[in-house]
Amino acid sequence: MSTTGLVQIDGLTPIKKEDHKTSKVMLLFPPEWVPTAPYLALPCLTAILRGAGHTVVQRDINIEMYDHFFTTEFLIWVRARQAMHLKALQMKEKRGELTDHEAGQLSILEQVMTLDVFDLAARAEEAKNVVRGQQFYEADKLEAALNSFRETMQFISSAYYPASLVFYPMESNLGYRPGVSKELLACLDDEQVNVYRDICNQLVLPSVSKEKPQVVGISIGTQMQLIAGLTFCKMIKETFPNVHIVVGGNVITRLQEELPNHERFFGEVFDSAILYEGEHALLWLIEALNGQRDIASVPNLMYRTAAGVQQNKEVYTEKTTALPLPDFDGFPLDLYFVPERIIPYLATRGCYWGRCTFCDHGQGYFDQYRGMTAQLVVEQVKALRDKYQCRHFLFADESYPPALFKRVSQILVDQNVGIKWTTLIRFEETLQDQAVWDLAAKAGCCTLYYGMESANERVLNLMDKHAKKSVIQNNLHQAAKAGIWNHVMAFYGFPGETMDEALETRQFVIDNQPVIHSVELFYFVAYRHTPMVRNPEKFGITIHKQEEYDLPLDYYYTLNEPVGISCMDAMQLCEEFYKNDFQPWAVRVNAREHVFLYISKFGTNRLPQIYAQRQTVGASDSVSGLVTWPVSMGEGEDGKEGMSRVMSHGAGS
């Protein structure tokens, strides 16, 4: 507050102190996201709202859901749901009225009813103890715990047939396509498959009833969260019609062109939407709802009036150096499936490179890259370390700038900050000094995630990535020598890439396997907001838009000339890689944060215990262990697109 009697808000007319009103706001983060660390959006919003005097209740329903799934109470409830469905289907079978679909459901239920639900619940509860305690660092026990979670999710899925609910990587499928508005809206009311309706009834609505907020904000960062997030919106709106419901997050921003064409969302599901960054936009929306300013003046806002859906013209971008420290107070920091607290932190917004033609990360921000000074970064990290008793940090930047990487490392060492950290980074010529990597490791850098994309320089130039193969190799060798774990992401099928060039990428990761500790190799996806999709003729592709996909985040494409490999070729190459070549990277511990903690614990990137063990069986080899996966954050917004998108914990709404 200023000394002039005004509440100073940068960007809009200040409000007089005597006119200032406060509200109670509930912020929700919906499933599905990884259960290993908080997401940064809500704490960023909370810091601004609490700083302005508003009461904020922030809830990570994602981790609350996973914790709830693996309890005796919930699994007994699931068994009762299974029994109810089984009885109804058996009666229909006696009458000879079963459809093929129902026959499949009946078969699944008859199988699952033979399981001892109390034994399953005991193992699930014990698995939570393992991932949250020191047994986490015994790879055999951690693998068994993760497989107990997966088995439990299969058990839960049977009660929501034909939905498939999967524990990590996040591949749950309710049978509805979130890119098709008719199916998305239908799914919100489907009590058979939509497990998030029950999660809302059990975890969300009681909290809204107790807290009585005037505003509920729901952050939807990935397409995986769209069904759960909108389910929560609609059910809260039906139960508490006087509560204003606002949505935001990266996916909402990406769909801003389509939302006005679907007025049902406004009023029936939510009341307003915030685009781009949401910290101050949400604050100003609350002030507008309190009658303190005109709603038409609130930047980044979309809402419905009698004249239809309105989108305010002004766009506000946050000044990163002026933002308060993210506020995690109220988050269940000890509930995540890790034995050590891990906190995300964002020093930059946007990508300092920002040129890759296949990438649409920047769509979540209106303007260009912004960042903080290294000194401010370290000061804030120290403050978070001390406030939350946390020494593990997820630097969630789109790509950590080389100058900041070097300077932050130096200050962390000089001030003996004593943290461990991980981040995304580009291969850079300015990072070819071994001393840089040694310093980063000394500063606590444990794991790095690189978007290599291709090992062929011609293809990299087509992408406007402009990395040299020799630089990629040097960076990997130097980082590995320093003890840092290298995770490499690449994809097949960039338009114009030949078969030989694609195989060059395959051979590169195979040849450099000793310094590539984990790898993701997928296929090219034409995301709708990329330079390629905006100018398809420049890249020799044709974009095929399907009318029913009216909420698209990517498009099917074909090559204009038979030059290079097709989309189907790329998918086939990907399948062959995981079938024939992936064994050296098959791990039993697949979460990014899990690998991060193992390196922090054991102080080395040599972790043979977390890889699947090879066993000779006759004349052939097999991989032991129940399940092996690439080290990954799981699925991205539109399928298997690697770490480069889903790693971001973006701020805003």
XYZ file of C-alpha atoms in Angstrom:
653
model
C 0.000 0.000 0.000
C 1.230 3.474 -0.828
C 1.551 6.374 1.544
C -0.916 8.412 -0.501
C -3.951 6.480 0.685
C -4.188 4.344 -2.452
C -3.746 0.655 -3.077
C -1.111 0.876 -5.793
C -1.743 -1.570 -8.621
C 0.636 -1.350 -11.542
C -1.222 -1.207 -14.851
C -4.660 -0.007 -13.764
C -6.070 2.886 -11.797
C -5.255 2.467 -8.103
C -8.050 1.848 -5.628
C -8.591 4.052 -2.585
C -7.931 2.340 0.723
C -11.398 3.081 1.996
C -12.915 1.432 -1.104
C -10.744 -1.671 -0.895
C -12.743 -4.871 -0.441
C -11.433 -8.350 0.193
C -12.733 -11.691 -1.007
C -12.214 -15.332 -0.202
C -10.776 -17.208 -3.158
C -10.266 -20.930 -3.646
C -7.648 -22.008 -6.201
C -7.680 -25.581 -7.507
C -5.101 -27.556 -9.470
C -6.866 -30.543 -11.120
C -5.603 -33.990 -12.164
C -3.764 -35.335 -14.057
C -0.225 -34.217 -13.388
C 2.771 -35.962 -11.877
C 2.454 -36.656 -8.130
C 6.073 -35.862 -7.299
C 6.137 -32.061 -6.848
C 3.818 -29.048 -6.729
C 2.934 -27.129 -9.874
C 3.956 -23.469 -9.728
C 0.849 -21.712 -11.063
C -1.255 -21.598 -7.889
C 1.528 -20.386 -5.558
C 2.270 -17.525 -7.996
C -1.384 -16.485 -8.036
C -1.696 -16.904 -4.285
C 1.255 -14.612 -3.577
C -0.358 -11.719 -5.472
C -3.840 -12.214 -3.993
C -2.641 -12.564 -0.403
C -0.419 -9.529 -0.889
C -3.553 -7.549 -1.763
C -5.339 -8.715 1.391
C -7.514 -11.467 -0.045
C -7.979 -14.799 1.732
C -6.785 -17.686 -0.435
C -7.339 -21.416 -0.033
C -5.155 -23.294 -2.526
C -5.654 -27.012 -3.142
C -3.594 -29.432 -5.229
C -6.402 -31.856 -6.023
C -4.027 -33.844 -8.222
C -1.883 -35.104 -5.356
C -4.901 -35.297 -3.041
C -6.563 -37.574 -5.608
C -3.607 -39.938 -5.844
C -3.277 -40.044 -2.059
C -7.029 -40.745 -1.835
C -6.901 -43.486 -4.491
C -4.424 -45.506 -2.472
C -6.449 -45.744 0.730
C -8.508 -48.577 2.172
C -11.513 -46.270 2.428
C -11.569 -45.406 -1.277
C -10.816 -48.925 -2.487
C -13.689 -50.348 -0.421
C -15.897 -47.704 -2.008
C -14.630 -48.837 -5.442
C -15.437 -52.447 -4.563
C -19.028 -51.432 -3.736
C -19.264 -49.649 -7.105
C -17.925 -52.766 -8.862
C -20.470 -54.960 -7.075
C -23.328 -52.648 -8.051
C -22.329 -52.756 -11.727
C -21.750 -56.516 -11.598
C -25.203 -57.220 -10.184
C -26.914 -55.100 -12.839
C -24.963 -56.783 -15.641
C -25.619 -60.292 -14.331
C -29.350 -59.559 -14.307
C -29.185 -58.371 -17.915
C -27.204 -61.497 -18.833
C -29.937 -63.700 -17.363
C -32.471 -61.869 -19.512
C -30.244 -62.273 -22.573
C -29.975 -58.512 -23.009
C -26.203 -57.987 -22.752
C -24.549 -55.977 -25.502
C -20.999 -56.804 -26.629
C -19.774 -53.760 -24.716
C -21.529 -54.907 -21.546
C -20.210 -58.428 -21.984
C -16.688 -57.033 -21.948
C -17.461 -55.052 -18.815
C -18.953 -58.114 -17.133
C -15.856 -60.180 -17.893
C -13.563 -57.535 -16.401
C -15.687 -57.205 -13.261
C -15.876 -60.966 -12.712
C -12.080 -61.116 -12.841
C -11.479 -58.174 -10.544
C -13.980 -59.397 -7.936
C -11.601 -62.281 -7.176
C -9.011 -59.817 -5.827
C -8.699 -59.318 -2.075
C -9.425 -55.608 -1.760
C -7.964 -55.418 1.749
C -4.681 -56.970 0.607
C -4.561 -54.553 -2.354
C -5.269 -51.587 -0.076
C -2.597 -52.659 2.403
C -0.025 -52.896 -0.379
C -1.072 -49.519 -1.785
C -0.813 -47.878 1.634
C 2.605 -49.441 2.163
C 3.682 -48.247 -1.298
C 2.958 -44.677 -0.197
C 5.155 -45.218 2.841
C 7.951 -46.463 0.596
C 7.912 -43.527 -1.821
C 7.744 -41.031 1.054
C 10.433 -42.640 3.223
C 14.026 -43.805 3.094
C 13.052 -47.129 1.482
C 12.558 -44.979 -1.626
C 16.323 -45.219 -2.166
C 16.206 -49.021 -2.404
C 15.416 -49.461 -6.091
C 13.794 -52.875 -5.723
C 11.375 -51.560 -3.114
C 10.658 -48.413 -5.118
C 9.906 -50.445 -8.245
C 7.582 -52.709 -6.284
C 5.793 -49.680 -4.838
C 5.291 -48.111 -8.271
C 3.923 -51.384 -9.598
C 1.531 -51.590 -6.636
C 0.199 -48.182 -7.655
C -0.260 -49.381 -11.233
C -2.062 -52.533 -10.117
C -4.349 -50.461 -7.915
C -5.159 -48.125 -10.793
C -6.178 -51.120 -12.910
C -8.483 -52.193 -10.100
C -10.031 -48.709 -9.936
C -10.397 -48.589 -13.729
C -12.678 -51.613 -13.710
C -15.269 -49.604 -11.778
C -15.277 -46.974 -14.540
C -15.246 -49.306 -17.542
C -14.184 -48.736 -20.286
C -12.052 -45.909 -18.865
C -8.367 -46.691 -18.409
C -6.856 -44.937 -15.391
C -3.088 -45.168 -15.412
C -0.540 -44.273 -12.776
C 2.391 -42.590 -14.382
C 3.218 -42.007 -17.129
C -0.035 -40.106 -17.354
C -1.966 -41.923 -20.036
C -5.445 -42.166 -18.534
C -8.177 -42.362 -21.139
C -11.870 -41.915 -20.406
C -12.873 -42.712 -23.985
C -13.713 -39.107 -24.857
C -11.587 -36.859 -27.066
C -10.868 -33.532 -25.324
C -10.284 -31.894 -28.725
C -13.933 -32.470 -29.698
C -16.246 -30.090 -27.829
C -19.326 -32.351 -28.070
C -17.435 -35.236 -26.514
C -15.771 -33.037 -23.924
C -19.096 -31.612 -22.756
C -20.710 -35.060 -22.757
C -17.893 -36.478 -20.644
C -18.497 -33.902 -17.909
C -21.862 -35.553 -17.123
C -20.884 -39.195 -17.708
C -21.143 -40.842 -14.304
C -19.967 -44.191 -15.672
C -16.473 -43.282 -16.882
C -15.747 -39.865 -15.432
C -13.895 -40.693 -12.234
C -13.323 -36.978 -11.650
C -17.014 -36.569 -10.808
C -16.487 -38.820 -7.806
C -13.253 -37.023 -6.926
C -15.164 -33.747 -7.050
C -17.912 -35.113 -4.810
C -15.443 -36.533 -2.326
C -12.648 -33.953 -2.257
C -13.773 -30.695 -3.876
C -17.420 -29.948 -3.118
C -17.106 -30.549 0.651
C -14.203 -28.090 0.714
C -16.140 -25.448 -1.235
C -19.076 -25.924 1.147
C -16.817 -25.503 4.171
C -14.730 -22.556 2.942
C -17.536 -20.634 1.189
C -15.350 -18.767 -1.331
C -16.763 -16.009 -3.517
C -14.440 -16.993 -6.372
C -13.027 -20.360 -7.449
C -10.107 -20.363 -9.861
C -9.024 -23.531 -11.676
C -5.673 -23.727 -13.473
C -5.603 -26.043 -16.503
C -2.044 -26.333 -17.732
C -2.202 -29.423 -19.956
C -4.786 -31.131 -22.125
C -4.655 -34.071 -19.712
C -6.229 -31.774 -17.106
C -8.999 -30.450 -19.334
C -11.656 -33.067 -18.515
C -10.970 -33.045 -14.769
C -10.725 -29.257 -14.586
C -13.951 -28.621 -16.469
C -15.719 -31.383 -14.543
C -14.860 -29.564 -11.324
C -16.041 -26.276 -12.838
C -19.427 -27.592 -13.885
C -20.152 -29.462 -10.673
C -19.181 -26.499 -8.500
C -21.337 -24.225 -10.643
C -24.350 -26.545 -10.376
C -23.972 -26.875 -6.595
C -22.927 -23.309 -5.786
C -24.426 -21.086 -8.520
C -23.433 -17.853 -6.772
C -19.697 -18.665 -6.830
C -17.816 -17.056 -9.715
C -15.719 -19.678 -11.502
C -12.718 -18.576 -13.546
C -10.391 -20.833 -15.531
C -6.891 -20.140 -16.749
C -3.665 -21.859 -17.674
C -1.720 -22.708 -20.789
C -4.413 -24.796 -22.477
C -7.063 -22.108 -21.974
C -4.749 -19.579 -23.622
C -4.122 -21.938 -26.543
C -7.861 -22.343 -27.106
C -8.711 -18.634 -26.972
C -9.718 -18.516 -30.643
C -12.181 -21.376 -30.215
C -13.770 -20.602 -26.859
C -15.965 -17.727 -28.124
C -17.524 -20.199 -30.577
C -18.712 -22.379 -27.698
C -20.893 -20.185 -25.542
C -22.049 -23.232 -23.560
C -18.747 -23.197 -21.723
C -19.490 -19.701 -20.417
C -22.278 -19.866 -17.878
C -22.825 -23.608 -18.038
C -19.285 -24.650 -17.077
C -17.465 -21.498 -15.939
C -18.031 -17.743 -15.816
C -14.803 -16.277 -17.143
C -11.405 -17.218 -18.512
C -8.015 -15.579 -18.043
C -5.553 -15.771 -20.913
C -1.757 -15.580 -20.789
C -0.272 -14.688 -17.395
C -2.832 -14.547 -14.635
C -1.400 -13.067 -11.458
C -2.607 -9.482 -11.731
C -5.403 -10.280 -14.172
C -7.025 -12.480 -11.516
C -6.557 -9.793 -8.887
C -8.229 -7.190 -11.104
C -11.054 -9.590 -11.962
C -11.782 -10.011 -8.246
C -11.828 -6.243 -7.846
C -14.250 -5.974 -10.762
C -16.510 -8.595 -9.171
C -16.399 -6.503 -5.981
C -17.581 -3.458 -7.943
C -14.240 -1.663 -7.663
C -13.524 -1.439 -11.382
C -15.203 -2.040 -14.737
C -14.900 -5.660 -15.863
C -14.296 -4.399 -19.401
C -11.047 -2.829 -18.164
C -9.563 -6.091 -16.855
C -6.783 -7.260 -19.198
C -6.377 -10.858 -20.393
C -10.053 -11.556 -19.634
C -12.737 -13.424 -21.576
C -16.320 -13.534 -20.277
C -19.923 -13.654 -21.452
C -22.491 -10.869 -21.565
C -25.952 -10.642 -23.068
C -24.224 -9.742 -26.338
C -22.145 -12.931 -26.319
C -18.612 -13.863 -25.331
C -16.370 -10.828 -24.886
C -12.574 -10.698 -24.906
C -10.991 -7.565 -23.489
C -8.436 -6.073 -25.851
C -5.765 -5.128 -23.336
C -3.093 -7.730 -22.579
C -0.964 -7.423 -19.462
C 2.406 -9.107 -19.035
C 4.005 -9.512 -15.654
C 7.225 -7.787 -14.642
C 9.189 -10.758 -13.362
C 11.528 -8.765 -11.133
C 8.594 -7.144 -9.332
C 6.658 -10.310 -8.567
C 6.579 -11.617 -4.993
C 7.998 -14.937 -3.916
C 5.651 -17.841 -4.801
C 3.502 -18.695 -1.773
C 3.191 -22.427 -1.105
C 1.496 -21.985 2.274
C -1.434 -24.393 2.416
C 0.025 -26.819 -0.115
C 0.463 -30.404 1.183
C 4.233 -30.371 0.669
C 4.722 -33.672 2.498
C 1.992 -35.497 0.568
C 3.892 -35.859 -2.718
C 5.305 -39.234 -3.683
C 8.906 -38.372 -2.828
C 10.949 -38.630 0.396
C 12.309 -35.076 0.083
C 10.448 -31.856 -0.619
C 10.935 -30.578 -4.161
C 9.829 -27.055 -5.040
C 9.531 -25.577 -8.552
C 11.025 -22.172 -9.257
C 10.884 -19.999 -12.376
C 13.606 -17.427 -13.086
C 12.516 -16.635 -16.646
C 9.327 -16.466 -18.694
C 9.370 -17.520 -22.285
C 12.383 -18.952 -24.117
C 15.539 -16.937 -24.683
C 16.052 -18.708 -28.019
C 12.429 -18.619 -29.129
C 13.068 -19.538 -32.764
C 12.402 -23.265 -33.116
C 9.862 -23.711 -35.887
C 8.244 -26.807 -34.348
C 7.704 -25.239 -30.920
C 4.671 -23.353 -29.613
C 5.763 -22.909 -25.992
C 5.615 -19.152 -26.358
C 1.868 -19.249 -26.981
C 1.384 -19.191 -23.227
C 3.017 -15.763 -23.077
C 2.009 -12.675 -24.997
C 5.415 -11.074 -25.325
C 9.050 -12.100 -25.443
C 11.485 -13.627 -23.007
C 11.939 -11.973 -19.615
C 14.208 -12.955 -16.770
C 15.652 -12.064 -13.393
C 19.210 -11.313 -12.397
C 21.270 -14.177 -11.054
C 21.567 -12.449 -7.701
C 17.782 -12.137 -7.363
C 17.334 -15.768 -8.398
C 19.666 -16.968 -5.658
C 18.098 -14.659 -3.072
C 14.633 -16.038 -3.839
C 15.822 -19.641 -3.882
C 17.436 -19.141 -0.475
C 14.223 -17.605 0.842
C 12.188 -20.594 -0.394
C 14.797 -22.993 0.992
C 14.561 -21.465 4.429
C 10.801 -20.911 4.522
C 9.828 -24.399 3.389
C 12.852 -26.346 4.674
C 13.545 -27.567 1.157
C 16.885 -28.177 -0.523
C 15.708 -29.683 -3.839
C 14.547 -27.358 -6.592
C 13.003 -27.842 -9.982
C 14.098 -24.898 -12.137
C 11.092 -25.015 -14.448
C 12.281 -22.556 -17.118
C 11.562 -23.314 -20.769
C 15.315 -23.359 -21.399
C 17.893 -22.079 -18.937
C 19.947 -19.263 -20.527
C 23.701 -20.019 -20.657
C 24.777 -16.764 -19.000
C 22.294 -17.273 -16.160
C 23.312 -20.939 -15.875
C 26.939 -19.946 -15.329
C 26.287 -16.964 -13.075
C 23.712 -18.708 -10.850
C 26.083 -21.663 -10.463
C 28.885 -19.350 -9.378
C 26.762 -17.528 -6.788
C 25.354 -20.779 -5.410
C 28.908 -21.994 -4.851
C 30.222 -18.677 -3.509
C 27.388 -18.422 -0.994
C 27.406 -22.132 -0.157
C 23.613 -22.268 -0.652
C 23.572 -26.059 -0.390
C 20.716 -26.934 -2.740
C 20.262 -29.552 -5.449
C 18.556 -28.644 -8.722
C 17.562 -29.706 -12.217
C 16.438 -27.834 -15.336
C 15.941 -27.821 -19.109
C 18.819 -26.515 -21.202
C 19.915 -26.067 -24.830
C 23.123 -27.375 -26.327
C 25.283 -24.259 -26.607
C 28.706 -23.359 -27.982
C 29.221 -21.062 -24.986
C 29.056 -24.089 -22.682
C 32.066 -26.017 -24.017
C 34.409 -25.381 -21.118
C 34.653 -28.319 -18.720
C 34.958 -25.845 -15.842
C 31.372 -24.645 -16.530
C 29.950 -28.120 -16.001
C 32.151 -28.822 -13.001
C 30.960 -25.573 -11.419
C 27.287 -26.419 -12.125
C 27.710 -29.829 -10.497
C 29.438 -28.241 -7.504
C 26.503 -25.797 -7.304
C 24.087 -28.721 -6.964
C 23.043 -29.404 -10.562
C 22.104 -33.089 -10.670
C 20.141 -33.676 -13.873
C 19.723 -31.772 -17.137
C 17.115 -32.202 -19.867
C 18.133 -31.317 -23.416
C 15.894 -30.807 -26.425
C 18.263 -32.212 -29.028
C 15.430 -33.033 -31.496
C 17.822 -34.324 -34.191
C 21.498 -35.214 -34.574
C 21.579 -34.070 -38.206
C 22.732 -30.484 -38.686
C 20.704 -29.908 -41.876
C 17.525 -30.882 -40.075
C 18.490 -28.785 -37.056
C 18.922 -25.786 -39.369
C 15.494 -26.444 -40.903
C 14.128 -26.301 -37.373
C 15.966 -22.992 -36.830
C 17.645 -24.668 -33.877
C 21.177 -24.320 -35.271
C 23.031 -26.623 -32.925
C 26.202 -28.294 -34.125
C 26.655 -32.015 -33.715
C 30.132 -31.534 -32.260
C 28.744 -29.103 -29.666
C 25.986 -31.555 -28.691
C 28.567 -34.276 -28.218
C 30.935 -32.047 -26.252
C 28.208 -30.769 -23.930
C 27.072 -34.317 -23.187
C 30.565 -35.613 -22.481
C 31.486 -32.639 -20.302
C 28.275 -32.718 -18.273
C 28.576 -36.488 -17.770
C 32.205 -36.128 -16.692
C 31.080 -33.595 -14.069
C 28.611 -36.157 -12.685
C 25.419 -34.658 -14.166
C 22.700 -36.976 -15.503
C 21.917 -36.219 -19.161
C 18.388 -36.775 -20.478
C 18.086 -36.291 -24.246
C 14.840 -35.670 -26.131
C 14.562 -36.103 -29.884
C 11.953 -36.924 -32.491
C 11.635 -38.503 -35.909
C 9.786 -37.031 -38.853
C 10.486 -33.299 -39.023
C 9.088 -32.380 -42.472
C 11.842 -32.806 -45.027
C 13.896 -35.176 -42.888
C 15.111 -38.159 -44.923
C 15.294 -41.719 -43.696
C 19.094 -41.538 -43.534
C 18.885 -38.352 -41.432
C 16.391 -39.922 -39.057
C 18.620 -42.963 -38.664
C 21.538 -40.641 -37.969
C 19.703 -39.470 -34.856
C 19.094 -43.076 -33.822
C 22.740 -43.970 -34.322
C 23.912 -40.884 -32.452
C 22.046 -41.763 -29.258
C 23.219 -45.387 -29.523
C 26.860 -44.366 -30.048
C 26.715 -41.867 -27.191
C 24.791 -44.066 -24.792
C 27.532 -43.916 -22.120
C 26.963 -40.156 -21.725
C 23.209 -40.182 -22.442
C 21.747 -41.576 -19.254
C 18.110 -41.515 -20.383
C 16.411 -40.762 -23.663
C 13.029 -40.035 -25.213
C 12.706 -40.499 -28.953
C 9.256 -39.812 -30.353
C 7.680 -38.505 -33.537
C 6.959 -35.030 -34.858
C 3.583 -33.480 -34.023
C 2.281 -30.375 -35.826
C 1.174 -28.183 -32.941
C -1.289 -25.576 -34.098
C 0.453 -22.420 -32.865
C 3.895 -23.195 -34.272
C 5.544 -21.254 -37.127
C 5.274 -24.434 -39.209
C 1.509 -24.655 -38.931
C 1.107 -20.913 -39.490
C 3.179 -21.157 -42.692
C 2.792 -24.767 -43.864
C 3.700 -24.049 -47.486
C 7.150 -22.842 -46.379
C 7.807 -26.261 -44.869
C 6.240 -28.285 -47.651
C 3.304 -29.615 -45.666
C -0.464 -29.511 -45.884
C -2.433 -29.128 -42.677
C -5.646 -31.135 -42.499
C -8.255 -29.641 -40.201
C -11.102 -31.947 -39.211
C -14.409 -30.236 -38.552
C -15.284 -32.343 -35.521
C -11.999 -31.402 -33.832
C -13.151 -27.923 -32.886
C -10.810 -27.569 -29.877
C -7.565 -28.590 -31.598
C -4.089 -28.307 -30.132
C -2.418 -30.080 -33.037
C -3.220 -31.099 -36.606
C -2.713 -34.041 -38.902
C -0.426 -33.146 -41.774
C 0.910 -34.627 -45.012
C 3.963 -33.814 -47.108
C 3.350 -31.873 -50.328
C 6.151 -33.747 -52.107
C 7.362 -37.309 -51.496
C 10.581 -35.965 -50.001
C 11.487 -37.247 -46.587
C 9.690 -39.572 -44.218
C 5.978 -39.372 -43.566
C 4.176 -39.098 -40.268
C 3.438 -42.828 -40.363
C 7.093 -43.578 -41.140
C 8.130 -41.547 -38.097
C 5.703 -43.394 -35.860
C 7.024 -46.712 -37.145
C 10.631 -45.662 -36.506
C 9.674 -44.644 -32.997
C 8.042 -48.003 -32.345
C 11.080 -49.841 -33.693
C 13.435 -47.809 -31.504
C 11.589 -48.732 -28.316
C 11.285 -52.343 -29.429
C 14.856 -52.911 -30.621
C 17.155 -50.222 -29.235
C 15.781 -48.913 -25.954
C 17.028 -51.613 -23.590
C 20.180 -49.739 -22.420
C 17.949 -46.918 -21.161
C 15.109 -48.991 -19.683
C 14.746 -47.892 -16.089
C 12.651 -49.014 -13.164
C 12.527 -45.497 -11.724
C 10.875 -43.416 -14.400
C 9.956 -40.086 -12.804
C 12.245 -37.147 -13.422
C 12.096 -36.191 -9.735
C 12.844 -39.755 -8.668
C 16.034 -39.902 -10.736
C 16.922 -36.426 -9.481
C 16.683 -37.574 -5.860
C 18.713 -40.709 -6.518
C 21.593 -38.650 -7.904
C 21.285 -36.198 -5.024
C 21.445 -39.109 -2.575
C 24.275 -41.100 -4.141
C 26.254 -38.201 -5.606
C 26.845 -39.723 -9.019
C 25.211 -40.226 -12.393
C 26.300 -43.875 -12.316
C 23.181 -45.558 -10.984
C 23.091 -49.149 -12.261
C 20.502 -50.044 -9.616
C 17.744 -48.012 -11.282
C 18.101 -49.676 -14.687
C 16.189 -52.822 -15.540
C 18.393 -55.858 -14.985
C 19.218 -58.067 -17.951
C 18.808 -61.795 -17.466
C 19.927 -64.490 -19.906
C 17.096 -66.876 -20.728
C 18.254 -69.627 -23.052
C 19.651 -68.016 -26.178
C 17.863 -64.720 -25.741
C 17.979 -61.852 -23.283
C 15.095 -60.459 -21.326
C 14.633 -57.481 -19.039
C 13.662 -58.252 -15.470
C 11.214 -56.203 -13.456
C 7.506 -55.824 -13.962
C 7.448 -52.521 -15.812
C 10.131 -50.388 -17.473
C 9.698 -46.874 -18.848
C 11.666 -44.005 -20.311
C 12.582 -41.379 -17.742
C 9.808 -38.895 -18.346
C 7.324 -36.478 -16.952
C 4.721 -38.589 -18.717
C 2.431 -37.463 -21.459
C 2.279 -33.934 -22.729
C -0.736 -32.120 -24.034
C -1.288 -34.050 -27.216
C 0.505 -37.339 -26.911
C 4.079 -38.471 -26.536
C 5.977 -35.271 -27.057
C 8.780 -35.646 -24.558
C 9.890 -33.530 -21.674
C 10.205 -30.278 -23.575
C 6.581 -29.260 -23.016
C 5.405 -31.052 -19.929
C 8.391 -30.099 -17.823
C 7.270 -26.482 -17.692
C 5.543 -25.525 -14.457
C 4.497 -22.193 -15.978
C 3.271 -19.399 -13.816
C 0.124 -17.390 -14.202
C -3.338 -18.863 -14.079
